[in-house]
């Protein structure tokens, strides 16, 4: 079994309110090593057997059409991972 992983992040030029909230919590806890936090989404599409080129192309289409909002988000990665099981 293979897993196609899709990672989506807010566009760099847009404010990430959730990331700002987490960064504020870090600073309140005394963790000042970090200067920015951005929060994104990870999707795992499980495929029986090996992931083919057709699977990867379909995953790209799904990522663009359904899993991300191109106005405010970027698809930063689509990759295939082996299932740990």
Short mmCIF file of C-alpha atoms in Angstrom, two decimals, residues 10 15 19-20 22-23 25 27-29 31 37 42-43 55 62 64 66-67 69 78 81:
data_model
loop_
_atom_site.label_atom_id
_atom_site.label_comp_id
_atom_site.label_asym_id
_atom_site.label_seq_id
_atom_site.Cartn_x
_atom_site.Cartn_y
_atom_site.Cartn_z
CA UNK A 10 -1.51 29.55 3.32
CA UNK A 15 -1.76 36.57 7.34
CA UNK A 19 -0.14 30.55 13.27
CA UNK A 20 0.02 33.94 15.01
CA UNK A 22 0.30 29.58 18.30
CA UNK A 23 3.34 31.86 18.16
CA UNK A 25 1.26 30.95 23.04
CA UNK A 27 6.09 33.33 23.63
CA UNK A 28 3.81 33.31 26.68
CA UNK A 29 5.38 29.97 27.62
CA UNK A 31 9.77 29.88 24.04
CA UNK A 37 4.53 29.83 12.86
CA UNK A 42 -1.82 17.52 5.31
CA UNK A 43 -3.91 15.03 3.35
CA UNK A 55 -2.68 8.03 -9.20
CA UNK A 62 -7.90 16.61 -6.49
CA UNK A 64 -6.01 21.73 -7.02
CA UNK A 66 -10.96 20.14 -3.93
CA UNK A 67 -8.31 20.21 -1.22
CA UNK A 69 -8.24 27.22 -2.31
CA UNK A 78 2.67 16.09 -3.37
CA UNK A 81 5.28 7.46 0.90
#
